[in-house]
Amino acid sequence: MSLSSFLSYLLSFLWPASRPDPPEYTPPPVTQEDLDYASLAIIDLSKAATPEGRKELAVEVSEALRSQGFFYVINHGYTQEQTNRIFSIADVTFEEVSEREKRAYSMKSQSVYQGYKPKQTWNLASGVRDQIEHYNINHRVNRAAHPTALRPYMNEVDDFARHCHFNILYPILRLLALGLDLPEDTLVNQHKFEDVGESSVRFMKYHPRTDYEELKTKNVWLKGHTDIGSITILWSQPVGGLQILSPDGHWRWVRHIDNALVINAGDVMEFLCGGYYPSTRHRVILPPSDQRNIARLGVFYFAMAADHMRLTPHEESEVLKRIGVRRLCPPGQEPTMEEWRTHRTKSYGTVELTQGREKNVEEEIVHGVVVKHYN
């Protein structure tokens, strides 16, 4: 019996197949404020079941990523009840685990994003640090042990990770490949579940801050940034705060839609697709006034490519041959997936940033690539 099979066999005793009910998480009401919302496409993923549907959706998804950087997904295979339950499990992660146990399951390395990221890990501005908790779970959930309160639900978290990877990520990658006139499985083959090192489920909680912290950071909870990986799957939640940097240079709010997903491209997609799908610039700010003292609970799936793979553009794409390749670094100097995620994870929120050429933009150099942070 292989080591992974033995671990699965052993953990089946620790994570029972029964479905105990977690304390129910009740989402807060949606804001009633009149906000400047981004106009984002809504993609019906059920249409991807047929070749004709994929051809139609490929045009919509490509246009959405190239024009706005975000799009919504509906009919993704999870019911509202299943979504509610995964948010309840996410809340257990923070409310039913003691601070002592959180420390025992904290991240052991800044280069590997597994376990708890405690509050005040990152420097935001003027000496103010973040008030964000994460709990990161590798897509192969049995690679590590988990806090006692979470163990009864790990079979469900495993199902959730696999659903995100196979039933949401793969269809989206196929659509993006079609948008570049590449064979459908080109990008899927670079994201095989068994080859990927650090794709992860993330449960996340933004805690309310003091007036002093809001003043010093100009209400920014998480600086404008791009994501490290290829595709980010965010399960829409009602507390506002997420904003996208629109093409006209204005920050606009992302509206909540019940049981919808918010999808964006990360740095890896920009590498692999020669800039055709640019990495999306987004940030989190103070929620609207009618949600100001409410903690903001998030559920994510962050997808990465296979660790061993070099992040080289698909120059064979007929689209890229026609419009040209936009590179993040010179040919032959592209990092591997493992190098990119390791270096970006280590540096985020910990290194001293320098003022860039653009107004309100700070920069750092990661593996020879200029990484921008938007204030």
PDB file of C-alpha atoms in Angstrom, residues 1 39 41 51 62 69 98 119 126-127 145 148 186 193 196 226 271 274 282 321 336 354 356:
ATOM      1  CA  MET A   1       0.000   0.000   0.000  1.00  0.00           C
ATOM      2  CA  SER A  39     -20.681  45.671 -14.768  1.00  0.00           C
ATOM      3  CA  ALA A  41     -20.671  39.231 -17.250  1.00  0.00           C
ATOM      4  CA  PRO A  51     -19.361  21.617 -27.766  1.00  0.00           C
ATOM      5  CA  SER A  62     -12.524  35.699 -23.113  1.00  0.00           C
ATOM      6  CA  GLY A  69     -10.945  40.864 -15.367  1.00  0.00           C
ATOM      7  CA  SER A  98      -9.137  28.064  20.267  1.00  0.00           C
ATOM      8  CA  LYS A 119      -4.081  38.443  12.041  1.00  0.00           C
ATOM      9  CA  SER A 126       1.899  53.582   8.457  1.00  0.00           C
ATOM     10  CA  GLY A 127       2.744  50.689  10.778  1.00  0.00           C
ATOM     11  CA  ALA A 145      -3.698  17.206   9.978  1.00  0.00           C
ATOM     12  CA  THR A 148     -10.197  18.968  16.099  1.00  0.00           C
ATOM     13  CA  THR A 186      -4.129  22.532 -23.242  1.00  0.00           C
ATOM     14  CA  PHE A 193      -5.027  17.502  -9.801  1.00  0.00           C
ATOM     15  CA  VAL A 196      -0.385  20.486  -8.729  1.00  0.00           C
ATOM     16  CA  THR A 226      -2.966  40.454  -8.450  1.00  0.00           C
ATOM     17  CA  PHE A 271       2.346  34.065 -18.035  1.00  0.00           C
ATOM     18  CA  GLY A 274       1.096  35.689 -23.221  1.00  0.00           C
ATOM     19  CA  HIS A 282      -8.429  44.008  -7.107  1.00  0.00           C
ATOM     20  CA  LYS A 321       0.604  34.745 -33.458  1.00  0.00           C
ATOM     21  CA  THR A 336       8.564  27.445 -12.717  1.00  0.00           C
ATOM     22  CA  THR A 354       9.324  51.011  -3.582  1.00  0.00           C
ATOM     23  CA  GLY A 356       6.624  52.898  -8.898  1.00  0.00           C
TER      24      GLY A 356
END
